[in-house]
PDB file of N, H, CA, C and O in Angstrom:
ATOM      1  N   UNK A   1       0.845  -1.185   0.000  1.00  0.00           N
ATOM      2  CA  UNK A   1       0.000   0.000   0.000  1.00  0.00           C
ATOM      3  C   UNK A   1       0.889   1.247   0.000  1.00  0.00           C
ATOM      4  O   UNK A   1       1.724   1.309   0.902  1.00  0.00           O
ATOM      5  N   UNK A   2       0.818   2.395  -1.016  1.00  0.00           N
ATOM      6  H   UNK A   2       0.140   2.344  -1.749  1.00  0.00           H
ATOM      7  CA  UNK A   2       1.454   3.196  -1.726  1.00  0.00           C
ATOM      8  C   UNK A   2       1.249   3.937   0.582  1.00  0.00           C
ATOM      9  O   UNK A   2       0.508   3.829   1.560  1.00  0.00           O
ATOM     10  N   UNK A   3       2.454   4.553   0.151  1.00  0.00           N
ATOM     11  H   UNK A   3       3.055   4.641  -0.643  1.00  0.00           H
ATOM     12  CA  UNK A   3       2.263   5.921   1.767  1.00  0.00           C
ATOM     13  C   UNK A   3       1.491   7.168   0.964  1.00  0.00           C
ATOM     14  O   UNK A   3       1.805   7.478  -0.185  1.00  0.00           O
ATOM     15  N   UNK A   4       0.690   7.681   1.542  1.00  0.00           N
ATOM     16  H   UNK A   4       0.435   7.429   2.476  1.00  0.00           H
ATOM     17  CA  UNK A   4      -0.307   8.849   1.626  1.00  0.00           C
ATOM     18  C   UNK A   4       0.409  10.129   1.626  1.00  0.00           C
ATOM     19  O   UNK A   4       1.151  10.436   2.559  1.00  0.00           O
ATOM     20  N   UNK A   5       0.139  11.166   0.232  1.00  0.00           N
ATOM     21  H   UNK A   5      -0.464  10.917  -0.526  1.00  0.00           H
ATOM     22  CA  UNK A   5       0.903  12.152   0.123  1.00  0.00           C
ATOM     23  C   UNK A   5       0.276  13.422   1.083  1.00  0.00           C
ATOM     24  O   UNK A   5      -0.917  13.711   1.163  1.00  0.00           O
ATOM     25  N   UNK A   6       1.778  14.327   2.024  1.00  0.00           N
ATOM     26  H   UNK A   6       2.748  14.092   1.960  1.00  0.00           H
ATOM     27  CA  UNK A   6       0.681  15.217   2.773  1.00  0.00           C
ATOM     28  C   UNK A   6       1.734  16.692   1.969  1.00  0.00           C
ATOM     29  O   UNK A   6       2.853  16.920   1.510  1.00  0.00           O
ATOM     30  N   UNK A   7       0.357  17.381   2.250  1.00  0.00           N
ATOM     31  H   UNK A   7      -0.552  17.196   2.623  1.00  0.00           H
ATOM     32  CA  UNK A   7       0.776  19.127   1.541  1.00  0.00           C
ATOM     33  C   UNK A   7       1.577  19.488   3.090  1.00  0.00           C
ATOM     34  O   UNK A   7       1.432  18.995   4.209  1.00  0.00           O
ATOM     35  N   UNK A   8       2.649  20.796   2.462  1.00  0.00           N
ATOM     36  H   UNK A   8       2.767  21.197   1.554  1.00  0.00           H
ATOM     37  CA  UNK A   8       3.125  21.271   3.208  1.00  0.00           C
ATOM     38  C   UNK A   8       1.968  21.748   4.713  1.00  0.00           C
ATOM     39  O   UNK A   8       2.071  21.591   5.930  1.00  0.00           O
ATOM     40  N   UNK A   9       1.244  22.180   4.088  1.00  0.00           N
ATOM     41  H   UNK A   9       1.160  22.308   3.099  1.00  0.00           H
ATOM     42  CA  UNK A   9       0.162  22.867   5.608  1.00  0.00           C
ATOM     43  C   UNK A   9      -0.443  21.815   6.115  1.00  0.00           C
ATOM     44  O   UNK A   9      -1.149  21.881   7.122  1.00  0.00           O
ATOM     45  N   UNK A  10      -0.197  20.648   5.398  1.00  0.00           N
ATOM     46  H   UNK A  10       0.376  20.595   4.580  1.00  0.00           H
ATOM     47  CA  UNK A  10      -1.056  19.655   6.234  1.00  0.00           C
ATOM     48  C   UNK A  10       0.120  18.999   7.429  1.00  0.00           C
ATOM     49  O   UNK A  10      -0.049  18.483   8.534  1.00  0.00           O
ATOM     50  N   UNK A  11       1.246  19.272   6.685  1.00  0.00           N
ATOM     51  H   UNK A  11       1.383  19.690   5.788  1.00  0.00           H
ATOM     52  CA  UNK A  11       2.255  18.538   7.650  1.00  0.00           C
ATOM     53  C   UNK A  11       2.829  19.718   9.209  1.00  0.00           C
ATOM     54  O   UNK A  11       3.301  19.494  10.324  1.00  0.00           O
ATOM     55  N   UNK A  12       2.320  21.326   8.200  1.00  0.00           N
ATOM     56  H   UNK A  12       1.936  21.508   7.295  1.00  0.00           H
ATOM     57  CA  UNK A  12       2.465  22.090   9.228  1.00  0.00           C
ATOM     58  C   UNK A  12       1.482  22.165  10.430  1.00  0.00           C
ATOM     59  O   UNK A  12       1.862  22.479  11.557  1.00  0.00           O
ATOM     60  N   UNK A  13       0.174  21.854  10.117  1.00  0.00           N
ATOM     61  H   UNK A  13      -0.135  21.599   9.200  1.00  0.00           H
ATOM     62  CA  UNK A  13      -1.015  21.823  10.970  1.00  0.00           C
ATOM     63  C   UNK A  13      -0.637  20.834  12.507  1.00  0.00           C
ATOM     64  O   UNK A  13      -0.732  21.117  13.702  1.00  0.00           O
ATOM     65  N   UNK A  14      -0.041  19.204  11.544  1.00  0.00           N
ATOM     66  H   UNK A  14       0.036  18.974  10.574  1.00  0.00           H
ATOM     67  CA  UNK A  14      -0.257  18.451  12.573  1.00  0.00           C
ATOM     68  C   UNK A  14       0.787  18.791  13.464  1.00  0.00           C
ATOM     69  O   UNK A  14       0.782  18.196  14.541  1.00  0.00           O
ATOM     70  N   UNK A  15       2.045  19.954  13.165  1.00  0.00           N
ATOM     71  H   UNK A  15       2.049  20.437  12.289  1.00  0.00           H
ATOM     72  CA  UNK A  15       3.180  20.090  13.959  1.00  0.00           C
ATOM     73  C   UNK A  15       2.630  20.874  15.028  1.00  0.00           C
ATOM     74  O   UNK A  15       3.036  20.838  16.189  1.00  0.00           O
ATOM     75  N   UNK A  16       1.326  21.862  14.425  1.00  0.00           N
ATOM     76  H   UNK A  16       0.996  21.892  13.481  1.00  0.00           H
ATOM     77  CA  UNK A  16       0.811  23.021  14.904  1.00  0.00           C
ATOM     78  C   UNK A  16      -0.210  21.946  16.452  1.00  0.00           C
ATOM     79  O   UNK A  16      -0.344  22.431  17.575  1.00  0.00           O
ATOM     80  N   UNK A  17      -0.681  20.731  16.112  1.00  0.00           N
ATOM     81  H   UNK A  17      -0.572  20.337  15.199  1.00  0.00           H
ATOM     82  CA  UNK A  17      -1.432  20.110  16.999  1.00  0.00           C
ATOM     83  C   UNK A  17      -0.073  19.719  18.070  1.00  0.00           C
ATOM     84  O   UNK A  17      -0.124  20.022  19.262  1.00  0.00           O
ATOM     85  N   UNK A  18       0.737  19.242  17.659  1.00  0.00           N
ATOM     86  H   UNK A  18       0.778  18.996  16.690  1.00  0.00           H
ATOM     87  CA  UNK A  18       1.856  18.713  18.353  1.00  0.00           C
ATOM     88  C   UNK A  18       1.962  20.054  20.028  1.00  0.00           C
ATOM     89  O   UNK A  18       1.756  19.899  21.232  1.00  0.00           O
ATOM     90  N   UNK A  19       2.386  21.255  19.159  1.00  0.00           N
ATOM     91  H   UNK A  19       2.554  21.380  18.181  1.00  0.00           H
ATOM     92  CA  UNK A  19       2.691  22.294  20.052  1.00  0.00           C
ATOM     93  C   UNK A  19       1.477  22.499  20.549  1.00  0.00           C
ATOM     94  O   UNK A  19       1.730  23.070  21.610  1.00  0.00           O
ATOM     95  N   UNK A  20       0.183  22.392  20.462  1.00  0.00           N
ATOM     96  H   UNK A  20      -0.022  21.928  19.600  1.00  0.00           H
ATOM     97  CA  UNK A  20      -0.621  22.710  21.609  1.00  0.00           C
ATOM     98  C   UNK A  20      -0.934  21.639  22.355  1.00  0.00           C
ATOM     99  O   UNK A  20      -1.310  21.879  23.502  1.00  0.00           O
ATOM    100  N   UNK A  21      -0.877  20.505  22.002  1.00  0.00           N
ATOM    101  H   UNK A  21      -0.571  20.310  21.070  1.00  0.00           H
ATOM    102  CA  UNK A  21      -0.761  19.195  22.911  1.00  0.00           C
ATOM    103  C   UNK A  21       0.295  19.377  23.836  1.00  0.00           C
ATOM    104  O   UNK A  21       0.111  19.075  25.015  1.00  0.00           O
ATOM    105  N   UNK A  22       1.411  19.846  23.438  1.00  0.00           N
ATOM    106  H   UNK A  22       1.560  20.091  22.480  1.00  0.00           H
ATOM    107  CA  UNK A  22       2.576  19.948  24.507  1.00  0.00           C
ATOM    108  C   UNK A  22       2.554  21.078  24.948  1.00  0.00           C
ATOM    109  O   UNK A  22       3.405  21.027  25.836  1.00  0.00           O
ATOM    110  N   UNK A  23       2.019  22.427  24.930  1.00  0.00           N
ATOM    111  H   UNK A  23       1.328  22.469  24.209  1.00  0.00           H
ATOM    112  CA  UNK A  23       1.675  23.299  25.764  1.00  0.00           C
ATOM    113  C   UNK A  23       0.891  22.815  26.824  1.00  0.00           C
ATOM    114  O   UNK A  23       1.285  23.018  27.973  1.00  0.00           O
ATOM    115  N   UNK A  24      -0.251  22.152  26.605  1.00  0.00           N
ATOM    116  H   UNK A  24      -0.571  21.987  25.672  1.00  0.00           H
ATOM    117  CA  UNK A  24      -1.474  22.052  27.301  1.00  0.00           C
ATOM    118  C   UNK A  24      -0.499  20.739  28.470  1.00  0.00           C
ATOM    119  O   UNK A  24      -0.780  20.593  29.660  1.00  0.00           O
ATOM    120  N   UNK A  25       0.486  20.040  27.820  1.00  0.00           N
ATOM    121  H   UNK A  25       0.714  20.159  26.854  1.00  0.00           H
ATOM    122  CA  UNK A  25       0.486  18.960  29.086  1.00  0.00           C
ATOM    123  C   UNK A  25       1.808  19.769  29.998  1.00  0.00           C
ATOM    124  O   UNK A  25       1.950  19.704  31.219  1.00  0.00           O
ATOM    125  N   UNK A  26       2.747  20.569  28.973  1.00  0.00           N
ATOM    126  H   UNK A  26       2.632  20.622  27.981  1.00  0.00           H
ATOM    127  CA  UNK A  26       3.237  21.513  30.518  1.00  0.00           C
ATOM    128  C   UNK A  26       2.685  22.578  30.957  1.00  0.00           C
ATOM    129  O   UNK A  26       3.356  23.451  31.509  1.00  0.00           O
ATOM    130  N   UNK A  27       1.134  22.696  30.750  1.00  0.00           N
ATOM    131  H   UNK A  27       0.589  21.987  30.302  1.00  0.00           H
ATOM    132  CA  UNK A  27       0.411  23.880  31.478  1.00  0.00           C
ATOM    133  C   UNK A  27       0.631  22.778  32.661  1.00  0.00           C
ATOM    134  O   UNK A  27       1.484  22.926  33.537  1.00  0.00           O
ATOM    135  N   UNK A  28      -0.245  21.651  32.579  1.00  0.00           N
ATOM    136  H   UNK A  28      -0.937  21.530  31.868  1.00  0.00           H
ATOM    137  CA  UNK A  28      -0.528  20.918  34.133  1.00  0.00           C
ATOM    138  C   UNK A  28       0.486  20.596  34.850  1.00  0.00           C
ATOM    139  O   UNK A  28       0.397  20.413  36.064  1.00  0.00           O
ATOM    140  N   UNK A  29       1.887  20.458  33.988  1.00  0.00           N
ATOM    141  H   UNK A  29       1.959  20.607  33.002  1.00  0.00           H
ATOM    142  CA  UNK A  29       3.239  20.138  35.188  1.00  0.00           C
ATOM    143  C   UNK A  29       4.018  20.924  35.750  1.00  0.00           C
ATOM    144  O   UNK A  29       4.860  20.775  36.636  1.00  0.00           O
ATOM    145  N   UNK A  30       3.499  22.210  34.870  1.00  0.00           N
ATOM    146  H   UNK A  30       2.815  22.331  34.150  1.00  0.00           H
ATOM    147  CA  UNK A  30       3.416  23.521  35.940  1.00  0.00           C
ATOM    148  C   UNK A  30       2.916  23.560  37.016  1.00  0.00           C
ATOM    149  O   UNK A  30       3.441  23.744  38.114  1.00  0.00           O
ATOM    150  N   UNK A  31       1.434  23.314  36.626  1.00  0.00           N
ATOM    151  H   UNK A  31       1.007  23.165  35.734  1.00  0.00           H
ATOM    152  CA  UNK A  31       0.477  23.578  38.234  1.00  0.00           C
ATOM    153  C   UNK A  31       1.427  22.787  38.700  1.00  0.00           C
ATOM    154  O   UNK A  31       2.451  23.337  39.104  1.00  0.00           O
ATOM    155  N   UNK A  32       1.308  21.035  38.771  1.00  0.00           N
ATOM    156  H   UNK A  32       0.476  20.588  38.442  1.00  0.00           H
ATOM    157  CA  UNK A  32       1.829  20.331  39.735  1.00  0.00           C
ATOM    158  C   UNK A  32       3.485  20.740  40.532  1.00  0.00           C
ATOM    159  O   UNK A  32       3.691  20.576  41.734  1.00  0.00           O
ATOM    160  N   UNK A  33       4.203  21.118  39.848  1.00  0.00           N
ATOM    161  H   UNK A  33       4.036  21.251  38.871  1.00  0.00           H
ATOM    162  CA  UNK A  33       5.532  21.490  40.459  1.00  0.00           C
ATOM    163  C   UNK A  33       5.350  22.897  41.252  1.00  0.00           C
ATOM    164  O   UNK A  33       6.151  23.250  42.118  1.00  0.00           O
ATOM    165  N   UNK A  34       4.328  23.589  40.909  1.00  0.00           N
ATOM    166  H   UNK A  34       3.678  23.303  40.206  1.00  0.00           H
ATOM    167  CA  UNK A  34       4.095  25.247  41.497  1.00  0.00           C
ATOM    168  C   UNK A  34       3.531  24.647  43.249  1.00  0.00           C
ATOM    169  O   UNK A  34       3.735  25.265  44.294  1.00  0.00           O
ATOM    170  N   UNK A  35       2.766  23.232  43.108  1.00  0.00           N
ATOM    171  H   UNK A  35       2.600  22.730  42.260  1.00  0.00           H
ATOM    172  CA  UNK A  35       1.850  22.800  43.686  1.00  0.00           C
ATOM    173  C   UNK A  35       2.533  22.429  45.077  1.00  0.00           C
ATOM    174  O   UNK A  35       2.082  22.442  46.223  1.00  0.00           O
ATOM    175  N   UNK A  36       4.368  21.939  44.323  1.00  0.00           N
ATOM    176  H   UNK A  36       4.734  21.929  43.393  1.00  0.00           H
ATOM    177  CA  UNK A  36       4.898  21.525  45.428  1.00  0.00           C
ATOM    178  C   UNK A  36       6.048  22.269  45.997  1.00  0.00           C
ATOM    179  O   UNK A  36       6.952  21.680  46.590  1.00  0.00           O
ATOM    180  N   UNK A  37       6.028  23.707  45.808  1.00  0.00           N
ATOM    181  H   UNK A  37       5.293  24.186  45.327  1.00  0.00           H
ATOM    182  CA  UNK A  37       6.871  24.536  45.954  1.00  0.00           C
ATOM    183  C   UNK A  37       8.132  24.996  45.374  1.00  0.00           C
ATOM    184  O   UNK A  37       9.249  25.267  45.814  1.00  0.00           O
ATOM    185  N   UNK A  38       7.500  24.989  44.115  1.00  0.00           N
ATOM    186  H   UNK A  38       6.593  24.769  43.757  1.00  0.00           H
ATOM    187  CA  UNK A  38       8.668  25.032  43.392  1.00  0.00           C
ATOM    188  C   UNK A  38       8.549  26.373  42.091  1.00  0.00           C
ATOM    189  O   UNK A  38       8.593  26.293  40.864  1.00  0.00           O
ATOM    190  N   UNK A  39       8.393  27.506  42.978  1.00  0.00           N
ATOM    191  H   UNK A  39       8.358  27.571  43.975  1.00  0.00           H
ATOM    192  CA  UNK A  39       7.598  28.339  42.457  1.00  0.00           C
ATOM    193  C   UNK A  39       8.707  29.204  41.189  1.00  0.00           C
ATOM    194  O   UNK A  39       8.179  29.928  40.345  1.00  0.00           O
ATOM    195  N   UNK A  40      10.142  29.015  41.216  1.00  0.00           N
ATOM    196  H   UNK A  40      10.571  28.427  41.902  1.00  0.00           H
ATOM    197  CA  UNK A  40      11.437  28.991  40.390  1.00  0.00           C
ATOM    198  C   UNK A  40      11.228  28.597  39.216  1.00  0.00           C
ATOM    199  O   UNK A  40      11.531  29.261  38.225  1.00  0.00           O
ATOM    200  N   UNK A  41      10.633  27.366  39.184  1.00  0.00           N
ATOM    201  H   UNK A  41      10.386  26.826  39.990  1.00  0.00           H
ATOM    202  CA  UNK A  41      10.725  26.591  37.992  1.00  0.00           C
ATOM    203  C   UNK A  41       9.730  26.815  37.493  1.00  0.00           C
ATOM    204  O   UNK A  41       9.730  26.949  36.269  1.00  0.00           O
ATOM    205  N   UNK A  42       8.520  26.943  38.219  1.00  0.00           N
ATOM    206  H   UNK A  42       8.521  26.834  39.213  1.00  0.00           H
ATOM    207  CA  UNK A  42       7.124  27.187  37.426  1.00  0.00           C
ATOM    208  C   UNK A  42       7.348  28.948  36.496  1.00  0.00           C
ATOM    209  O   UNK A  42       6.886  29.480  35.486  1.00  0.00           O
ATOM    210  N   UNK A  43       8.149  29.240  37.393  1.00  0.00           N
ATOM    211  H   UNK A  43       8.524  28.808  38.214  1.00  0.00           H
ATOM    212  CA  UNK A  43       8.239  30.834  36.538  1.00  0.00           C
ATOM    213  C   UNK A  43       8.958  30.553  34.812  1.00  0.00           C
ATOM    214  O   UNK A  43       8.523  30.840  33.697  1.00  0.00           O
ATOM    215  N   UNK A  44      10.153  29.906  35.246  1.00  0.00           N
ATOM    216  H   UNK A  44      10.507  29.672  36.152  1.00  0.00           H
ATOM    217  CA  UNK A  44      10.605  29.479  33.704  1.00  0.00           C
ATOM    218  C   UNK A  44       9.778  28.915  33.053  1.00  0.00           C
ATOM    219  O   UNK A  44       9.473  29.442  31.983  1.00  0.00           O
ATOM    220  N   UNK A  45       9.207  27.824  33.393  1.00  0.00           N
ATOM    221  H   UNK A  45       9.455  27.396  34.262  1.00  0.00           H
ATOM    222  CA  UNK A  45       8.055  26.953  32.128  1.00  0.00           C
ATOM    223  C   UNK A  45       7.304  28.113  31.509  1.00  0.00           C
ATOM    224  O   UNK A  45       7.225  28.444  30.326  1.00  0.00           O
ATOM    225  N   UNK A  46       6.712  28.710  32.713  1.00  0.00           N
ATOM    226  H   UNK A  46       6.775  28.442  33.674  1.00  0.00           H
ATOM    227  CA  UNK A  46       5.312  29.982  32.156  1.00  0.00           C
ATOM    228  C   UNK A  46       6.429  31.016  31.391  1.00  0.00           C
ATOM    229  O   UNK A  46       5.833  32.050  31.087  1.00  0.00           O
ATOM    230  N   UNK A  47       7.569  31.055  31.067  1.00  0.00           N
ATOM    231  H   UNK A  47       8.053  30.215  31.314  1.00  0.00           H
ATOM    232  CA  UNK A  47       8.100  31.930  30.298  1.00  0.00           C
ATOM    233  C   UNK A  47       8.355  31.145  28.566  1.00  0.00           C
ATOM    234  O   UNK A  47       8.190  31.695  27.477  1.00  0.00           O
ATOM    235  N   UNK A  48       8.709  29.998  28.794  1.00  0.00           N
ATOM    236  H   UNK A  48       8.843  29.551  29.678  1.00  0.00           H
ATOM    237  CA  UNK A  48       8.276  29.430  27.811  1.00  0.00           C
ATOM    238  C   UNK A  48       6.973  29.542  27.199  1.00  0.00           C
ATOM    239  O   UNK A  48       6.698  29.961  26.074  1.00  0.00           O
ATOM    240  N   UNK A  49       6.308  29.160  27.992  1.00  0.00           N
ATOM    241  H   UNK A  49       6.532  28.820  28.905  1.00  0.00           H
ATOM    242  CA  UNK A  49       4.322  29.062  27.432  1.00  0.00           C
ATOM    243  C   UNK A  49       4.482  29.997  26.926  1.00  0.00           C
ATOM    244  O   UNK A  49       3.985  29.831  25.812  1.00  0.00           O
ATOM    245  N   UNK A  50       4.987  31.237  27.004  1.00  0.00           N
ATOM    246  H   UNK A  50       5.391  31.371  27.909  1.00  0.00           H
ATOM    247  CA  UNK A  50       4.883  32.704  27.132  1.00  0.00           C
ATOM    248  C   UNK A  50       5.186  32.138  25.134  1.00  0.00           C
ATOM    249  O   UNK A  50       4.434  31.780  24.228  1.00  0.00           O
ATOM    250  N   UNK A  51       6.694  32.352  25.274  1.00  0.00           N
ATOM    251  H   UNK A  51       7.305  32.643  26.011  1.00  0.00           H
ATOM    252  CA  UNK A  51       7.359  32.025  24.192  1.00  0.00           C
ATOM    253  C   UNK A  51       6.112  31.423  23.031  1.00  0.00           C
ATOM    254  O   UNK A  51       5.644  32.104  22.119  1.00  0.00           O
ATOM    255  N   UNK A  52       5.750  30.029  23.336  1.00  0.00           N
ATOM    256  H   UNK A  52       6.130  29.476  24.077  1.00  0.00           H
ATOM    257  CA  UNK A  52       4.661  28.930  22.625  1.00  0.00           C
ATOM    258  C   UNK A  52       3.584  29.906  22.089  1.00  0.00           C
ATOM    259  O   UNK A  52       3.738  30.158  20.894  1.00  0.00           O
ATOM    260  N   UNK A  53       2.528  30.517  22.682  1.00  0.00           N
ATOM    261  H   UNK A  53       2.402  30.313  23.652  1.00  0.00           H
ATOM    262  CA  UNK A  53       1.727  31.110  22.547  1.00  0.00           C
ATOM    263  C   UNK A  53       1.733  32.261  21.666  1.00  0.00           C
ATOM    264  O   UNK A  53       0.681  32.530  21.085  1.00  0.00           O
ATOM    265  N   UNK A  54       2.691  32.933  21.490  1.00  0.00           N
ATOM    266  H   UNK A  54       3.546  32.714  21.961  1.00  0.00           H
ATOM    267  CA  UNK A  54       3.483  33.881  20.940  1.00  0.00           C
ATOM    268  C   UNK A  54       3.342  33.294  19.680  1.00  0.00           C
ATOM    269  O   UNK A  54       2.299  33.520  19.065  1.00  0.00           O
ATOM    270  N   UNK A  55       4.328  32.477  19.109  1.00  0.00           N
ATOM    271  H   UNK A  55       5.175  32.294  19.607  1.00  0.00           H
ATOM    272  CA  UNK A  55       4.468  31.826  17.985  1.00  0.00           C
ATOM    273  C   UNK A  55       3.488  30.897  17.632  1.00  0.00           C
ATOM    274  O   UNK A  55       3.842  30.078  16.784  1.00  0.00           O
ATOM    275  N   UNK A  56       2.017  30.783  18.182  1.00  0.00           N
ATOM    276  H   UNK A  56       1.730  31.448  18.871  1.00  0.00           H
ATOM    277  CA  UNK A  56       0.870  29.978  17.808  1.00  0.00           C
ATOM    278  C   UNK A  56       0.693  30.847  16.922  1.00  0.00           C
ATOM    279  O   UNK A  56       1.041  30.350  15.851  1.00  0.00           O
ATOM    280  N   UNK A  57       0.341  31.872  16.788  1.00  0.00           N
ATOM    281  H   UNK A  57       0.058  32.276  17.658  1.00  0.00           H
ATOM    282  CA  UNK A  57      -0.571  32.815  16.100  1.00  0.00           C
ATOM    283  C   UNK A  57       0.456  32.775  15.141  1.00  0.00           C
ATOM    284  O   UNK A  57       0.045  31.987  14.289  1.00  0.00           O
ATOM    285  N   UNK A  58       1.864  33.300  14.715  1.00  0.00           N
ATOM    286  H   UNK A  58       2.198  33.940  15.407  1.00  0.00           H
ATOM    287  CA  UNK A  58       2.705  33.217  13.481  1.00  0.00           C
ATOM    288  C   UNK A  58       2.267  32.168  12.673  1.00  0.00           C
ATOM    289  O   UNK A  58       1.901  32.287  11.504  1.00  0.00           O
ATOM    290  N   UNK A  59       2.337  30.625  13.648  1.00  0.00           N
ATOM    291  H   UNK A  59       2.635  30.528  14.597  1.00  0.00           H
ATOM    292  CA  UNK A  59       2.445  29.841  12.445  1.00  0.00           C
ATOM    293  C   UNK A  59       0.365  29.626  12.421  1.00  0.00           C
ATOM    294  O   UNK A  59       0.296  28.752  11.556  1.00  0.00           O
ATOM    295  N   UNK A  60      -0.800  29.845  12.746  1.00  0.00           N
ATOM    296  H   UNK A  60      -0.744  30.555  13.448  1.00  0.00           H
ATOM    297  CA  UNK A  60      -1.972  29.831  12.440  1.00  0.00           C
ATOM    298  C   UNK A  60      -2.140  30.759  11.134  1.00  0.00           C
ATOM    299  O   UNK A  60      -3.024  30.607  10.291  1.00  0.00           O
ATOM    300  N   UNK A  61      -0.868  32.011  11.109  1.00  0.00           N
ATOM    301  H   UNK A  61      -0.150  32.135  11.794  1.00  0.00           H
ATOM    302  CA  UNK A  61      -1.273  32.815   9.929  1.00  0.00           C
ATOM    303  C   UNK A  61      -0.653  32.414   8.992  1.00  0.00           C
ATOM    304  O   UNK A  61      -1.153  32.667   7.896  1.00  0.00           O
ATOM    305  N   UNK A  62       0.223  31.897   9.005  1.00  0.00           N
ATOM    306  H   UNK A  62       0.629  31.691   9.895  1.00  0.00           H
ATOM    307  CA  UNK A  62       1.385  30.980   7.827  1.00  0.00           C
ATOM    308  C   UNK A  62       0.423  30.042   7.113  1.00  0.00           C
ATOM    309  O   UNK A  62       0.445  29.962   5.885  1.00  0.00           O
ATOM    310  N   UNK A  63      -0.596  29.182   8.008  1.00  0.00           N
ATOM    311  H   UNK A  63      -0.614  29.247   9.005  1.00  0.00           H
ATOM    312  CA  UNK A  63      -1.019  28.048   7.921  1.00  0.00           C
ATOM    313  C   UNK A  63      -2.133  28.345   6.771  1.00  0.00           C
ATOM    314  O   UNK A  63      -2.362  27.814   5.685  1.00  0.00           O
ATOM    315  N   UNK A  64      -2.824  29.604   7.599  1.00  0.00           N
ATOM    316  H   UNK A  64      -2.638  30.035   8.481  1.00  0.00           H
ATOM    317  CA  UNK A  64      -4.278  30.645   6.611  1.00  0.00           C
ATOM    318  C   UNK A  64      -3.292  30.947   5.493  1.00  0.00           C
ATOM    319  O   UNK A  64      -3.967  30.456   4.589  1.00  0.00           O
ATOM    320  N   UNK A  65      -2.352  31.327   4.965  1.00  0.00           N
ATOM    321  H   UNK A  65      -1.803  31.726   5.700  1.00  0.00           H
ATOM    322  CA  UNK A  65      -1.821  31.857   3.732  1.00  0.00           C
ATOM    323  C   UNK A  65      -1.465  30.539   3.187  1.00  0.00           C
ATOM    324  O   UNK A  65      -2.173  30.338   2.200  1.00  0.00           O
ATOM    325  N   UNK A  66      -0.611  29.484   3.427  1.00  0.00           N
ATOM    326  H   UNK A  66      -0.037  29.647   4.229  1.00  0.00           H
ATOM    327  CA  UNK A  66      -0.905  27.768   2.736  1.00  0.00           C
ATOM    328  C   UNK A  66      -2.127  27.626   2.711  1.00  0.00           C
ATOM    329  O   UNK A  66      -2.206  26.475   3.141  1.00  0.00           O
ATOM    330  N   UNK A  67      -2.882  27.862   2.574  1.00  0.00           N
ATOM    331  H   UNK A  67      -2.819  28.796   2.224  1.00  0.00           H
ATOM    332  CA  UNK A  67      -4.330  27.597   2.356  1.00  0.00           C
ATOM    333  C   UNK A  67      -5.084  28.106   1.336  1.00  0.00           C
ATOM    334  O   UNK A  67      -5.755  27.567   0.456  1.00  0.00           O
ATOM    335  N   UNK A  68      -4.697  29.995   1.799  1.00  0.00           N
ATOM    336  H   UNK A  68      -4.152  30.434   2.514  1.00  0.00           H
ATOM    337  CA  UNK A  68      -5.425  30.250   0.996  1.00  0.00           C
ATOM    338  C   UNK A  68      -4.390  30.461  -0.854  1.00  0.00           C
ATOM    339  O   UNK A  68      -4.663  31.196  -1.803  1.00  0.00           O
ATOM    340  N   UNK A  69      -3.417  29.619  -0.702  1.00  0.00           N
ATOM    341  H   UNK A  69      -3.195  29.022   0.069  1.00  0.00           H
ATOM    342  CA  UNK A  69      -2.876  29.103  -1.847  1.00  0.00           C
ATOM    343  C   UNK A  69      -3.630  27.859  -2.725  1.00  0.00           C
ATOM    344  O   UNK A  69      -4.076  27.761  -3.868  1.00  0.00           O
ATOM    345  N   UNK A  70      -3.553  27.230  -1.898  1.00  0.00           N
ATOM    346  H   UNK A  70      -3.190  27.309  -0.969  1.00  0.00           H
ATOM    347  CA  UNK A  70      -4.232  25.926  -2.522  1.00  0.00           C
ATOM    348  C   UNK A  70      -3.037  25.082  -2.552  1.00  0.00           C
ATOM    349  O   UNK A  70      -1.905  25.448  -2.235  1.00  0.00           O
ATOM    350  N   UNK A  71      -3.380  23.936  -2.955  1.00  0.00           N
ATOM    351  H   UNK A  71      -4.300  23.638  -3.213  1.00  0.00           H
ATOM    352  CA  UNK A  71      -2.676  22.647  -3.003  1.00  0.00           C
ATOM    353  C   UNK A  71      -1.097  22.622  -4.036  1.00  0.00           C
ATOM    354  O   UNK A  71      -0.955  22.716  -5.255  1.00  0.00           O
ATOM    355  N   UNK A  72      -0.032  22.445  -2.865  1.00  0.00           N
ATOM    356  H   UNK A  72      -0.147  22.369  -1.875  1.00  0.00           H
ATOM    357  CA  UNK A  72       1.353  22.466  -4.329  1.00  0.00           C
ATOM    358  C   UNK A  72       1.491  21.083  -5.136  1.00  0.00           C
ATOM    359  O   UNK A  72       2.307  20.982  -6.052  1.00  0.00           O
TER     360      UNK A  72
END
C-alpha cells in the first residue's frame, strides 16, 4: 500500500497540533511542580508558554496563507 501524500500545511497543521498538545500537558506540570513549591521553575516553564503562545498565532497565519494558496 502506496504511503499517503501530505501538503506542506497539512504537515504544518499536525506540527501546529503537536505544540498545543505539549503546551497544554506543561500547562498541568506547571500547576503540579508550582503545587509543590517550586515556584522557580514554574516561573521558567510559564516563560516558555509565554514564548509557545506567541508563535501559535505566526504559524496559524502561515497556515491561513498555505491555504489560501491551494494545493502544491
Amino acid at each position: 500500500m502506496p504511503s499517503p501524500e501530505y501538503s506542506l500545511s497539512d504537515v504544518l497543521e499536525r506540527l501546529d497540533h503537536n505544540q498545543l498538545a505539549l503546551e497544554a500537558a506543561l500547562i498541568e506540570l506547571t500547576l503540579l511542580v508550582e503545587s509543590q513549591g517550586h515556584a522557580e521553575t514554574g516561573d521558567n516553564v510559564r516563560c516558555a508558554l509565554h514564548t509557545i503562545g506567541e508563535n501559535a498565532g505566526h504559524i496559524k497565519q502561515g497556515l491561513a496563507k498555505l491555504r489560501a494558496q491551494g494545493p502544491h
